[in-house]
mmCIF file of C-alpha atoms in Angstrom:
data_model
loop_
_atom_site.group_PDB
_atom_site.id
_atom_site.type_symbol
_atom_site.label_atom_id
_atom_site.label_comp_id
_atom_site.label_asym_id
_atom_site.label_seq_id
_atom_site.Cartn_x
_atom_site.Cartn_y
_atom_site.Cartn_z
ATOM 1 C CA MET A 8 14.642 -10.346 28.375
ATOM 2 C CA THR A 9 14.656 -7.068 30.563
ATOM 3 C CA THR A 10 14.562 -4.490 27.924
ATOM 4 C CA PRO A 11 14.980 0.137 29.311
ATOM 5 C CA GLY A 12 12.744 2.036 28.205
ATOM 6 C CA ARG A 13 9.220 3.390 27.841
ATOM 7 C CA ASP A 14 6.375 1.189 29.335
ATOM 8 C CA LEU A 15 4.581 -1.074 26.651
ATOM 9 C CA GLN A 16 1.853 -1.387 28.364
ATOM 10 C CA THR A 17 1.169 3.533 29.039
ATOM 11 C CA PHE A 18 2.649 3.160 25.111
ATOM 12 C CA ALA A 19 -0.084 0.928 23.756
ATOM 13 C CA GLN A 20 -2.949 2.749 26.173
ATOM 14 C CA GLU A 21 -1.689 6.886 24.569
ATOM 15 C CA LEU A 22 -1.765 5.496 20.942
ATOM 16 C CA ALA A 23 -5.053 3.636 20.687
ATOM 17 C CA PRO A 24 -7.243 6.561 20.797
ATOM 18 C CA LEU A 25 -4.936 8.702 18.288
ATOM 19 C CA LEU A 26 -4.906 5.940 15.678
ATOM 20 C CA PRO A 27 -7.454 7.272 12.659
ATOM 21 C CA GLY A 28 -10.904 6.151 12.679
ATOM 22 C CA PRO A 29 -13.168 5.700 16.319
ATOM 23 C CA HIS A 30 -13.073 3.072 19.164
ATOM 24 C CA TRP A 31 -9.445 1.592 19.291
ATOM 25 C CA ARG A 32 -8.862 -0.113 21.909
ATOM 26 C CA ALA A 33 -5.389 -1.781 23.602
ATOM 27 C CA GLU A 34 -5.300 -4.642 25.190
ATOM 28 C CA TYR A 35 -1.894 -5.249 27.241
ATOM 29 C CA THR A 36 -0.407 -9.021 27.678
ATOM 30 C CA ARG A 37 2.235 -10.160 29.712
ATOM 31 C CA TYR A 38 4.185 -13.144 29.071
ATOM 32 C CA SER A 39 5.381 -15.019 31.628
ATOM 33 C CA GLN A 40 7.181 -17.612 29.871
ATOM 34 C CA TYR A 41 8.803 -17.850 26.665
ATOM 35 C CA GLU A 42 5.600 -19.794 25.190
ATOM 36 C CA ASP A 43 2.890 -17.288 25.699
ATOM 37 C CA GLN A 44 3.950 -15.135 22.719
ATOM 38 C CA PHE A 45 4.066 -18.123 20.720
ATOM 39 C CA PRO A 46 0.022 -17.227 19.937
ATOM 40 C CA TYR A 47 0.734 -14.155 18.641
ATOM 41 C CA GLU A 48 2.813 -15.037 16.024
ATOM 42 C CA SER A 49 -0.291 -16.815 14.190
ATOM 43 C CA GLY A 50 -1.872 -14.735 11.716
ATOM 44 C CA LEU A 51 0.544 -12.110 11.661
ATOM 45 C CA TRP A 52 0.407 -10.107 8.055
ATOM 46 C CA ASP A 53 3.617 -9.491 8.549
ATOM 47 C CA THR A 54 7.092 -10.833 6.487
ATOM 48 C CA ASN A 55 10.165 -8.751 8.201
ATOM 49 C CA HIS A 56 11.140 -7.642 11.139
ATOM 50 C CA LEU A 57 7.952 -7.452 13.642
ATOM 51 C CA SER A 58 7.281 -12.106 12.580
ATOM 52 C CA ALA A 59 11.380 -12.429 13.038
ATOM 53 C CA ALA A 60 10.817 -10.742 16.317
ATOM 54 C CA VAL A 61 8.375 -12.539 17.823
ATOM 55 C CA ALA A 62 9.494 -16.272 15.827
ATOM 56 C CA ASP A 63 12.961 -15.847 17.201
ATOM 57 C CA LEU A 64 13.366 -13.658 20.294
ATOM 58 C CA VAL A 65 11.893 -14.124 23.907
ATOM 59 C CA LEU A 66 9.620 -11.310 23.735
ATOM 60 C CA GLU A 67 8.652 -9.991 28.213
ATOM 61 C CA ASP A 68 5.512 -8.196 26.600
ATOM 62 C CA GLY A 69 2.751 -7.355 23.926
ATOM 63 C CA ALA A 70 -0.325 -5.398 22.893
ATOM 64 C CA VAL A 71 -2.962 -5.737 20.697
ATOM 65 C CA LEU A 72 -4.590 -2.761 19.631
ATOM 66 C CA THR A 73 -8.851 -3.085 18.217
ATOM 67 C CA GLN A 74 -10.879 -0.859 15.894
ATOM 68 C CA GLU A 75 -14.206 -2.312 17.096
ATOM 69 C CA ALA A 76 -15.286 -0.903 13.756
ATOM 70 C CA THR A 77 -13.741 -2.863 11.368
ATOM 71 C CA GLY A 78 -12.009 -6.224 13.446
ATOM 72 C CA THR A 79 -8.662 -4.479 11.885
ATOM 73 C CA ARG A 80 -6.091 -5.844 14.712
ATOM 74 C CA LEU A 81 -2.356 -4.360 15.150
ATOM 75 C CA TYR A 82 0.184 -6.100 17.263
ATOM 76 C CA LEU A 83 2.615 -4.081 18.902
ATOM 77 C CA ILE A 84 5.914 -4.928 20.968
ATOM 78 C CA ARG A 85 9.178 -3.189 21.705
ATOM 79 C CA ARG A 86 11.630 -3.112 19.121
ATOM 80 C CA PRO A 87 14.681 -5.045 20.246
ATOM 81 C CA ARG A 88 17.837 -3.895 20.473
ATOM 82 C CA HIS A 89 16.212 0.089 20.506
ATOM 83 C CA PRO A 90 14.976 1.144 24.012
ATOM 84 C CA ASP A 91 13.703 4.194 22.452
ATOM 85 C CA GLN A 92 11.481 2.695 19.343
ATOM 86 C CA PHE A 93 8.016 0.062 18.722
ATOM 87 C CA LEU A 94 7.335 -2.663 16.074
ATOM 88 C CA ILE A 95 3.912 -2.966 14.927
ATOM 89 C CA GLY A 96 1.836 -4.095 12.184
ATOM 90 C CA ALA A 97 -1.234 -5.917 11.509
ATOM 91 C CA TYR A 98 -2.716 -9.418 11.892
ATOM 92 C CA ALA A 99 -4.366 -10.581 8.516
ATOM 93 C CA PRO A 100 -8.388 -11.032 8.590
ATOM 94 C CA GLU A 101 -9.345 -14.237 9.026
ATOM 95 C CA VAL A 102 -12.682 -13.891 6.761
ATOM 96 C CA PHE A 103 -10.881 -14.322 3.309
ATOM 97 C CA ASN A 104 -10.077 -17.623 1.732
ATOM 98 C CA VAL A 105 -6.457 -18.247 1.991
ATOM 99 C CA ASP A 106 -5.978 -18.187 -1.566
ATOM 100 C CA ALA A 107 -7.065 -14.566 -1.782
ATOM 101 C CA TYR A 108 -3.510 -13.929 -0.048
ATOM 102 C CA THR A 109 -1.296 -15.948 -2.508
ATOM 103 C CA ASN A 110 -0.264 -12.813 -5.010
ATOM 104 C CA VAL A 111 -1.067 -9.948 -2.554
ATOM 105 C CA ASP A 112 1.925 -8.858 -0.967
ATOM 106 C CA ALA A 113 2.315 -8.888 3.066
ATOM 107 C CA PRO A 114 2.107 -4.729 4.173
ATOM 108 C CA ASP A 115 4.583 -5.442 6.343
ATOM 109 C CA GLY A 116 5.181 -3.606 9.775
ATOM 110 C CA ILE A 117 6.972 -0.567 10.714
ATOM 111 C CA ALA A 118 9.202 0.728 13.541
ATOM 112 C CA VAL A 119 8.144 3.840 15.259
ATOM 113 C CA PRO A 120 9.228 6.140 18.206
ATOM 114 C CA ASP A 121 8.118 6.076 22.156
ATOM 115 C CA HIS A 122 5.902 9.226 21.222
ATOM 116 C CA ALA A 123 2.763 8.710 20.797
ATOM 117 C CA PRO A 124 1.134 11.207 18.898
ATOM 118 C CA THR A 125 4.457 10.921 16.685
ATOM 119 C CA ALA A 126 4.091 7.026 15.992
ATOM 120 C CA ALA A 127 0.094 7.309 15.343
ATOM 121 C CA ASP A 128 1.327 9.686 11.960
ATOM 122 C CA ALA A 129 3.353 7.407 10.494
ATOM 123 C CA ILE A 130 0.799 4.160 11.206
ATOM 124 C CA ALA A 131 -1.664 6.584 10.060
ATOM 125 C CA GLN A 132 0.107 7.849 6.989
ATOM 126 C CA ASP A 133 2.423 4.964 5.968
ATOM 127 C CA PHE A 134 1.407 1.542 7.537
ATOM 128 C CA LEU A 135 -2.007 1.424 7.559
ATOM 129 C CA LEU A 136 -2.467 3.212 3.985
ATOM 130 C CA ARG A 137 -0.441 -0.294 2.688
ATOM 131 C CA TYR A 138 -2.454 -2.738 4.646
ATOM 132 C CA GLN A 139 -5.757 -0.949 3.379
ATOM 133 C CA ALA A 140 -4.456 -1.451 -0.157
ATOM 134 C CA ALA A 141 -3.324 -4.434 0.869
ATOM 135 C CA LEU A 142 -7.050 -5.688 2.167
ATOM 136 C CA ASP A 143 -8.456 -4.083 -0.627
ATOM 137 C CA GLN A 144 -6.669 -7.059 -3.022
ATOM 138 C CA VAL A 145 -7.355 -9.693 -1.248
ATOM 139 C CA ARG A 146 -11.028 -8.689 -1.347
ATOM 140 C CA ARG A 147 -10.978 -8.152 -4.745
ATOM 141 C CA ALA A 148 -8.931 -11.445 -5.056
ATOM 142 C CA HIS A 149 -11.816 -13.418 -3.026
ATOM 143 C CA ALA A 150 -14.629 -12.155 -5.179
ATOM 144 C CA GLY A 151 -12.859 -13.529 -8.396
ATOM 145 C CA GLN A 152 -13.166 -10.230 -9.640
ATOM 146 C CA ALA A 153 -9.725 -8.740 -12.002
ATOM 147 C CA PRO A 154 -6.644 -6.895 -10.409
ATOM 148 C CA ASP A 155 -7.442 -3.497 -10.117
ATOM 149 C CA GLU A 156 -4.873 -1.342 -12.664
ATOM 150 C CA VAL A 157 -4.074 1.083 -14.710
ATOM 151 C CA ILE A 158 -3.215 0.374 -17.982
ATOM 152 C CA MET A 159 -0.613 3.747 -19.772
ATOM 153 C CA THR A 160 0.388 3.591 -23.427
ATOM 154 C CA TRP A 161 3.554 5.938 -24.657
ATOM 155 C CA TYR A 162 3.134 6.819 -27.897
ATOM 156 C CA ALA A 163 6.026 7.727 -30.236
ATOM 157 C CA ASP A 164 4.765 11.255 -30.374
ATOM 158 C CA GLY A 165 5.200 11.617 -26.638
ATOM 159 C CA ALA A 166 1.755 11.477 -26.253
ATOM 160 C CA LEU A 167 0.557 9.568 -22.899
ATOM 161 C CA ALA A 168 -3.121 7.621 -22.957
ATOM 162 C CA ALA A 169 -4.224 5.896 -19.876
ATOM 163 C CA ARG A 170 -6.779 3.620 -19.346
ATOM 164 C CA ALA A 171 -9.036 2.736 -16.125
ATOM 165 C CA ALA A 172 -11.478 0.982 -14.401
ATOM 166 C CA SER A 173 -11.912 1.761 -11.073
ATOM 167 C CA GLY A 174 -12.862 5.542 -9.363
ATOM 168 C CA PRO A 175 -9.621 5.301 -7.219
ATOM 169 C CA ALA A 176 -7.340 4.603 -10.290
ATOM 170 C CA MET A 177 -9.323 7.563 -12.086
ATOM 171 C CA ASN A 178 -9.084 9.586 -9.832
ATOM 172 C CA VAL A 179 -5.307 9.287 -9.404
ATOM 173 C CA LEU A 180 -5.162 10.149 -13.155
ATOM 174 C CA ILE A 181 -6.726 13.234 -12.616
ATOM 175 C CA ALA A 182 -5.360 14.341 -10.144
ATOM 176 C CA ASN A 183 -2.629 14.163 -12.125
ATOM 177 C CA GLY A 184 -3.231 16.444 -14.452
ATOM 178 C CA PHE A 185 -5.176 13.904 -17.033
ATOM 179 C CA HIS A 186 -8.125 14.810 -18.510
ATOM 180 C CA TYR A 187 -10.732 12.369 -20.602
ATOM 181 C CA ASP A 188 -10.830 12.126 -24.274
ATOM 182 C CA THR A 189 -13.754 11.238 -25.448
ATOM 183 C CA ASP A 190 -12.572 10.938 -28.855
ATOM 184 C CA GLU A 191 -9.325 8.575 -27.832
ATOM 185 C CA ARG A 192 -11.685 7.043 -25.038
ATOM 186 C CA ALA A 193 -8.643 7.360 -22.454
ATOM 187 C CA TYR A 194 -7.520 9.760 -19.973
ATOM 188 C CA VAL A 195 -4.914 11.994 -22.318
ATOM 189 C CA LEU A 196 -1.673 14.124 -20.366
ATOM 190 C CA PRO A 197 -1.474 17.476 -21.674
ATOM 191 C CA ASP A 198 2.043 18.158 -23.555
ATOM 192 C CA THR A 199 4.718 17.871 -21.471
ATOM 193 C CA GLU A 200 8.834 17.797 -21.523
ATOM 194 C CA PRO A 201 9.477 14.003 -21.631
ATOM 195 C CA ALA A 202 11.559 14.111 -18.187
ATOM 196 C CA ALA A 203 8.402 15.564 -16.620
ATOM 197 C CA GLN A 204 6.145 12.995 -17.736
ATOM 198 C CA VAL A 205 9.043 10.092 -16.627
ATOM 199 C CA ARG A 206 8.943 11.962 -13.321
ATOM 200 C CA LEU A 207 5.215 12.358 -13.214
ATOM 201 C CA VAL A 208 4.967 8.009 -13.883
ATOM 202 C CA GLN A 209 7.186 7.535 -11.026
ATOM 203 C CA LYS A 210 5.082 9.316 -8.843
ATOM 204 C CA MET A 211 1.172 8.369 -10.313
ATOM 205 C CA GLY A 212 3.476 4.880 -9.930
ATOM 206 C CA ALA A 213 3.741 5.214 -6.314
ATOM 207 C CA GLN A 214 0.596 6.392 -5.637
ATOM 208 C CA LEU A 215 -1.321 3.621 -7.423
ATOM 209 C CA THR A 216 0.651 1.149 -5.446
ATOM 210 C CA GLN A 217 -0.163 2.752 -2.490
ATOM 211 C CA ARG A 218 -3.661 1.545 -3.421
ATOM 212 C CA GLY A 219 -3.305 -1.789 -4.576
ATOM 213 C CA ILE A 220 -3.785 -0.483 -8.234
ATOM 214 C CA GLY A 221 -1.281 -1.894 -10.692
ATOM 215 C CA LEU A 222 0.202 0.158 -13.518
ATOM 216 C CA ILE A 223 1.254 -1.174 -16.215
ATOM 217 C CA MET A 224 3.359 0.149 -19.511
ATOM 218 C CA ARG A 225 2.811 -0.301 -22.716
ATOM 219 C CA HIS A 226 4.281 1.263 -26.540
ATOM 220 C CA PRO A 227 2.816 0.865 -29.373
ATOM 221 C CA PRO A 228 3.649 -1.808 -32.112
ATOM 222 C CA LYS A 229 6.748 -1.087 -34.002
ATOM 223 C CA THR A 230 5.921 -0.637 -37.659
ATOM 224 C CA ALA A 231 8.716 0.637 -40.424
ATOM 225 C CA LEU A 232 9.053 4.560 -40.836
ATOM 226 C CA PRO A 233 9.863 6.358 -44.073
ATOM 227 C CA GLU A 234 12.617 8.695 -44.397
ATOM 228 C CA PHE A 235 11.434 12.008 -42.930
ATOM 229 C CA LYS A 236 10.557 14.309 -45.528
ATOM 230 C CA VAL A 237 9.447 18.144 -44.660
ATOM 231 C CA ALA A 238 6.220 18.284 -46.322
ATOM 232 C CA ALA A 239 2.498 19.451 -45.187
ATOM 233 C CA PRO A 240 0.509 16.513 -43.155
ATOM 234 C CA PRO A 241 -2.222 14.924 -44.843
ATOM 235 C CA ALA A 242 -5.438 14.966 -44.372
ATOM 236 C CA ARG A 243 -6.943 13.334 -41.586
ATOM 237 C CA THR A 244 -9.633 10.710 -42.326
ATOM 238 C CA ALA A 245 -11.532 8.961 -39.804
ATOM 239 C CA VAL A 246 -10.406 9.221 -36.092
ATOM 240 C CA PRO A 247 -10.444 6.096 -34.506
ATOM 241 C CA SER A 248 -12.300 5.988 -31.268
ATOM 242 C CA ALA A 249 -9.283 4.962 -29.406
ATOM 243 C CA ARG A 250 -5.973 4.249 -29.739
ATOM 244 C CA ARG A 251 -4.755 0.940 -31.322
ATOM 245 C CA ARG A 252 -2.255 -0.726 -29.494
#
């Protein structure tokens, strides 16, 4: 299959030193026959366009970009029917048992333009972040650890409280305006307009997902409430150390 467009070998050599982190190298291979591309399909951590192209189409060539320090391996090919684009994705590290990947979504590869600096930005700001998040989940599963998650409770009075166990999860909460309340033993959000709260939770959900952290939304148990009457609030007695769910 002859495809006009940017030379893949040159593009791979330009792209490698622009990727984040030190010591990326590109290894280019031209496939003289269809069977030559088969070994490059094995181990691809992708369920989308990249793995489909390698499995179903006859490719001319490809390149493997490897970061020596971490062992991260990326696979680069021309994007079929798009001469001004390439597809890039990753190989799953072989050091973890197969079961560790069972409940982890593959960090599917992306299409990038044939301009190396622009492609490097897209890889660093999108693909590699998702790859690292997925890899963190695999590491935890391999070590038998519980998945990292934030448990957020939305109370009837509009209060929003969250609990997080890991440093990355706590950092997301703090960056979005939560502060730790020692009485509640949770991170709480100062009074915020409801619509703004919804937007904030959606934004945080995306940030947490990008880091491989789950977000669980809960509401306190519903109880029968008396009809409201205008009256002075009762004096508070003991304050619980945490809101009860």
